[in-house]
Coordinates of C-alpha atoms and ligand atoms in Angstrom, one line a residue:
X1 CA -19.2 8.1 -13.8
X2 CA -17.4 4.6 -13.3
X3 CA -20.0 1.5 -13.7
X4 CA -19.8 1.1 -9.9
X5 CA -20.8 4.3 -8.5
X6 CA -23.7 4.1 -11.6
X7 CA -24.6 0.7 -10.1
X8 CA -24.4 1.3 -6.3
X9 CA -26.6 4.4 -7.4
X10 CA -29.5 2.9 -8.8
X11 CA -29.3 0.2 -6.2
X12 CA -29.4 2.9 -3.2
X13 CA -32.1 4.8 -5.1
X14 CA -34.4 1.3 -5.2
X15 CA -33.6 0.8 -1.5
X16 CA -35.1 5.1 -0.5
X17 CA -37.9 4.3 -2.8
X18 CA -39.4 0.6 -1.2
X19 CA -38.5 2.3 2.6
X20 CA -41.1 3.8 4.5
X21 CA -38.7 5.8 6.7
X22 CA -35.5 7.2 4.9
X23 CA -33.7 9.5 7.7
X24 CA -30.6 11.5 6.6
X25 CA -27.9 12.3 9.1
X26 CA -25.7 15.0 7.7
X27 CA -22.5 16.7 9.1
X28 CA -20.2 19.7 7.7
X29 CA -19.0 17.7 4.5
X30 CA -23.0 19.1 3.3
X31 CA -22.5 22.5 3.5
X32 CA -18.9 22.8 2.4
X33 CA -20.4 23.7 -1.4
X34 CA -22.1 26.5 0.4
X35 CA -19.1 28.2 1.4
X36 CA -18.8 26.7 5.1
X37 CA -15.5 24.8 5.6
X38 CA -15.1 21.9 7.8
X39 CA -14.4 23.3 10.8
X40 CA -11.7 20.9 11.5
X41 CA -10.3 21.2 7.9
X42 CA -7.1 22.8 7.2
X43 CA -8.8 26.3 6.5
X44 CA -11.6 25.8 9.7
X45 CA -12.5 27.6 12.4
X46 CA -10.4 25.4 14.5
X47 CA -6.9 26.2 12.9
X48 CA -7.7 29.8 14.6
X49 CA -9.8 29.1 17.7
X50 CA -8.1 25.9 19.2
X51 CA -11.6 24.3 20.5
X52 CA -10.7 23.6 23.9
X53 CA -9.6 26.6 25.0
X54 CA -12.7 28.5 23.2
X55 CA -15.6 26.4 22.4
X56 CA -16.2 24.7 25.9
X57 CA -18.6 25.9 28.2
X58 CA -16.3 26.1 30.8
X59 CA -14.0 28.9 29.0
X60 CA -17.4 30.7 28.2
X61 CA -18.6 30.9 31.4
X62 CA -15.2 32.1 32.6
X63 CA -14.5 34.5 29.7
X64 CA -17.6 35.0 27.7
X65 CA -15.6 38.2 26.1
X66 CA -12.9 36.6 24.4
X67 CA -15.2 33.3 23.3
X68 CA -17.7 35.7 21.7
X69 CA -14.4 36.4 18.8
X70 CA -15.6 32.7 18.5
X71 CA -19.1 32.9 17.4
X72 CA -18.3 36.5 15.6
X73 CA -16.4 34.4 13.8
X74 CA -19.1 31.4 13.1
X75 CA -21.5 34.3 12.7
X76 CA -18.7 35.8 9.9
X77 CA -18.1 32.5 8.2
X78 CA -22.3 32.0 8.1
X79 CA -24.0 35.0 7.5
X80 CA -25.1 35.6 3.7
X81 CA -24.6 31.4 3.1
X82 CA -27.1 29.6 1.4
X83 CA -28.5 26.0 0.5
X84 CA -25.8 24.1 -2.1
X85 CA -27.4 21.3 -4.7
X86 CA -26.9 18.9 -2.0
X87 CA -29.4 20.3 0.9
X88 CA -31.8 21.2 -2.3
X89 CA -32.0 17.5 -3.4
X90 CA -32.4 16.3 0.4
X91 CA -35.4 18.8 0.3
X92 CA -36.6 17.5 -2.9
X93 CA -36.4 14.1 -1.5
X94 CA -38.8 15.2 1.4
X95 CA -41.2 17.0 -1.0
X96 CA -41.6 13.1 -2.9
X97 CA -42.1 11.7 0.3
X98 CA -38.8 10.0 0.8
X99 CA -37.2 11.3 2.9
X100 CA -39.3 11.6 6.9
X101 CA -36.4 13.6 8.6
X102 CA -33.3 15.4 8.8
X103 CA -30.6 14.3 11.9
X104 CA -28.0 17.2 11.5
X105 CA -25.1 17.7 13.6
X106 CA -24.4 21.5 11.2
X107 CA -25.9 24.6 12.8
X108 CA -26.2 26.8 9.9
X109 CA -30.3 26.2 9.4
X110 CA -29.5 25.9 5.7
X111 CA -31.0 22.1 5.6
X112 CA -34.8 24.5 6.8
X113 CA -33.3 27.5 4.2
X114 CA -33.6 24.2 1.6
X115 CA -37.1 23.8 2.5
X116 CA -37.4 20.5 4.6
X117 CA -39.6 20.3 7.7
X118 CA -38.7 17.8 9.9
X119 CA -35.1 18.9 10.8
X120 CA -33.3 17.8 13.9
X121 CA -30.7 20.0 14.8
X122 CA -28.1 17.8 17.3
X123 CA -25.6 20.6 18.4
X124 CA -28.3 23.7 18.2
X125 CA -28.8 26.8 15.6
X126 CA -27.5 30.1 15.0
X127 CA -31.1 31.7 15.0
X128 CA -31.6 32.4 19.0
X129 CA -29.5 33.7 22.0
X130 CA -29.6 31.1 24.9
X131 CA -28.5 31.3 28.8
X132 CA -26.6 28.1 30.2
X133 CA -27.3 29.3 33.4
X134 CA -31.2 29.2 33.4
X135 CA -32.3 28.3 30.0
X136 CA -33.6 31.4 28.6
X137 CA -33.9 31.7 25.2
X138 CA -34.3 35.0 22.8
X139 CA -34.9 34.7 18.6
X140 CA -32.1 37.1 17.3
X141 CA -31.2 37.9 13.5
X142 CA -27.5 36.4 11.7
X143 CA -27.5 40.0 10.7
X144 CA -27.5 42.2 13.6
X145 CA -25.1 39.6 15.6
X146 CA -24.3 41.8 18.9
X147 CA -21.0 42.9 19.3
X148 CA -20.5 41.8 23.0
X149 CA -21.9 38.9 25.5
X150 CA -25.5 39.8 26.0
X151 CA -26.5 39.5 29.7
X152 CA -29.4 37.5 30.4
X153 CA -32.5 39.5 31.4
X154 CA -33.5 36.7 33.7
X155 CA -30.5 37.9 36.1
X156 CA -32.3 40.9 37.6
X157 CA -35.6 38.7 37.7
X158 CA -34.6 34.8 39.0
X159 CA -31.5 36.4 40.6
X160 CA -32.0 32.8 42.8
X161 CA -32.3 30.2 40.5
X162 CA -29.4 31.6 38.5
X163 CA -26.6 29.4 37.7
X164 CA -23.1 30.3 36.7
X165 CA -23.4 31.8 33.4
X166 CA -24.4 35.6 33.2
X167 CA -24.4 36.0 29.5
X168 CA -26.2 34.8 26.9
X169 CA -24.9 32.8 24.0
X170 CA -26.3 31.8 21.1
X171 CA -28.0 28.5 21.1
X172 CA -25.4 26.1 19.5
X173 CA -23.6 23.0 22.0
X174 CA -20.5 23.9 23.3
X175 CA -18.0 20.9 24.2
X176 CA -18.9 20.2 27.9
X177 CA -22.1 21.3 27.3
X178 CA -25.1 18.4 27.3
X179 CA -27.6 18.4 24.4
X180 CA -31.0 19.9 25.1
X181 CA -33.2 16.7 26.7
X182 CA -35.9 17.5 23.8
X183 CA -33.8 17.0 21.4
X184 CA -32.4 13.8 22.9
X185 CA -35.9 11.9 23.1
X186 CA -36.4 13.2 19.5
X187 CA -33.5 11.4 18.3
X188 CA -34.0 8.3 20.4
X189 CA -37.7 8.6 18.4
X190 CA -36.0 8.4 15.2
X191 CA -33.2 5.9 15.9
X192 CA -35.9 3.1 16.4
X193 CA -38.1 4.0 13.4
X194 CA -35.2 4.5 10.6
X195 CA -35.6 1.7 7.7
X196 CA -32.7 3.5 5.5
X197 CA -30.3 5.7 7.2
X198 CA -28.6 8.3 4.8
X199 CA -25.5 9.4 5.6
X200 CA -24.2 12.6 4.0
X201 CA -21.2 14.3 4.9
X202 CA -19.7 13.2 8.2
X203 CA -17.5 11.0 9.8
X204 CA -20.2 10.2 12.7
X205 CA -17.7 10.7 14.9
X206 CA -19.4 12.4 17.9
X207 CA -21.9 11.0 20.0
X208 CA -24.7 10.7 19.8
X209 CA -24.5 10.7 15.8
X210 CA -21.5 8.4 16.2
X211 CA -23.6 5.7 17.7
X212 CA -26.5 6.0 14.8
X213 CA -25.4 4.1 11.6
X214 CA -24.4 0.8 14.1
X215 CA -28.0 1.1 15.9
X216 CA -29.8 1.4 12.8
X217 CA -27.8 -1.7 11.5
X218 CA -28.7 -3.4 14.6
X219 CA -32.3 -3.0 14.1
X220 CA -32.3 -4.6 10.6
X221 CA -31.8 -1.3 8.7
X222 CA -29.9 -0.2 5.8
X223 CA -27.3 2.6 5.5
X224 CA -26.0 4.8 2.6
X225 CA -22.8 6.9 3.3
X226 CA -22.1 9.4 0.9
X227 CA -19.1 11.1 1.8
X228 CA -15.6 12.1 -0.1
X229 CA -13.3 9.6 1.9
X230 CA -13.5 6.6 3.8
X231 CA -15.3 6.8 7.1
X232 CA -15.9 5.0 10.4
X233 CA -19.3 4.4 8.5
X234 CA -17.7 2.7 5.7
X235 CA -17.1 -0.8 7.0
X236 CA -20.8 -0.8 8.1
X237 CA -22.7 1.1 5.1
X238 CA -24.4 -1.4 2.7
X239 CA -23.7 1.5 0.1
X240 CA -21.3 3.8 -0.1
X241 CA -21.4 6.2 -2.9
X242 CA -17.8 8.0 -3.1
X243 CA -17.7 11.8 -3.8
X244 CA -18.9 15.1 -2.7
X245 CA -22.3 15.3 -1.4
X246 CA -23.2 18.5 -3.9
X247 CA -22.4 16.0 -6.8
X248 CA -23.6 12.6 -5.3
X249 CA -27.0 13.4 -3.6
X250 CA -28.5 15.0 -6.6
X251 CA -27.8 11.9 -9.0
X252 CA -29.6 9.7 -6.8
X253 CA -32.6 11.8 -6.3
X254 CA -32.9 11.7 -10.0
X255 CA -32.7 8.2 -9.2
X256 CA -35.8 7.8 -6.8
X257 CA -37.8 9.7 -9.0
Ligands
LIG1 ZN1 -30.3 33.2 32.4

């Protein structure tokens, strides 16, 4: 380890342990260890399903058949993955009471797997079926992912108060597709409470996570980027600690103790 990652470690460790609320936001680059690529990388999801012609809502409400390939694909890639060293130590970090939250924008629930609590999932989870057109919502298992749109049951009962969409789909944010207002207010919660803002494994590129690191900033708070490469975050981070998050996050949990 070169003398300036040691010191920029022990440095960002002091800063988690004298905060009273440490808030990590994470993104893909976290659960790449765990067997998940990026999917924008070179071997994603996207290089097979160009995004905006499968994961908008507008081509699932239109042609839920052939954007279901999509999630059987998301559910291929994700079933049978599991927490890396990274989303362990980010749990450790909760259990010592130094870390208050979770801000993910990754829907593969492997951040709760890991064992932390307080998890905000920005762009959904894998574990339930939901209808765009009237909110219903259904638990369902990775394992017994259904082979063809499910229609929603609430079709024969609210035929009325039905909107567009006939089919369920499981509960992740599609591009064109607004983020569930609970989830919103959480986040707004957090944005104004975070002293250090950890960021793990994203370029905080999409709204709303794009507009946390400068917010927290703004408010007098600190952030840590952890993350292989050079980021919009960079230029703003009062740490950054350069390398993969598997490798990184553990050494400075050791750190905070
Ligand atoms: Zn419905």
């Amino acid at each position: 380890m070169n003398n300036n990652l040691s010191n920029d470690l022990s440095q960002a460790a002091a800063l988690l342990k004298q905060s009273d609320c440490n808030v990590a936001l994470t993104g893909a680059g976290i659960s790449v260890a765990s067997g998940i690529p990026d999917f924008r990388s070179s071997d994603g999801l996207w290089t097979i399903f160009d995004p905006m012609e499968y994961a908008t809502l507008a081509a699932f409400l239109h042609q839920p058949e052939k954007v279901w390939q999509m999630f059987q694909a998301v559910h291929n890639t994700l079933l049978g993955c599991k927490p890396n060293s990274a989303h362990l130590a980010l749990a450790q970090l909760e259990v010592a009471k130094r870390l208050q939250a979770v801000i993910t924008q990754n829907i593969d629930g492997l951040h709760q797997l890991a064992g932390n609590g307080t998890v905000l999932e920005l762009h959904g989870n894998t574990q339930s079926l939901a209808c765009p057109g009237c909110g219903y919502r259904q638990p369902f298992d990775l394992s017994q992912f259904p082979p063809a749109p499910v229609p929603c049951p609430q079709l024969a009962v609210l035929p009325q108060d039905h909107q567009q969409a006939q089919y369920l789909k499981p509960d992740v944010i599609l591009f064109g597709e607004d983020l569930q207002p609970e989830i919103i207010r959480q986040f707004w919660y957090w944005q104004n409470k975070i002293d250090v803002l950890l960021v793990v494994g994203t370029s905080a590129d999409v709204y709303p996570a794009a507009s946390l690191p400068r917010i927290v900033k703004e408010l007098g708070g600190k952030v840590i980027e952890i993350n292989v490469q050079p980021t919009a975050v960079s230029a703003l981070a009062d740490y950054t600690l350069r390398g993969r998050a598997e490798i990184i996050l553990p050494q400075l949990v050791e750190k905070v103790g």
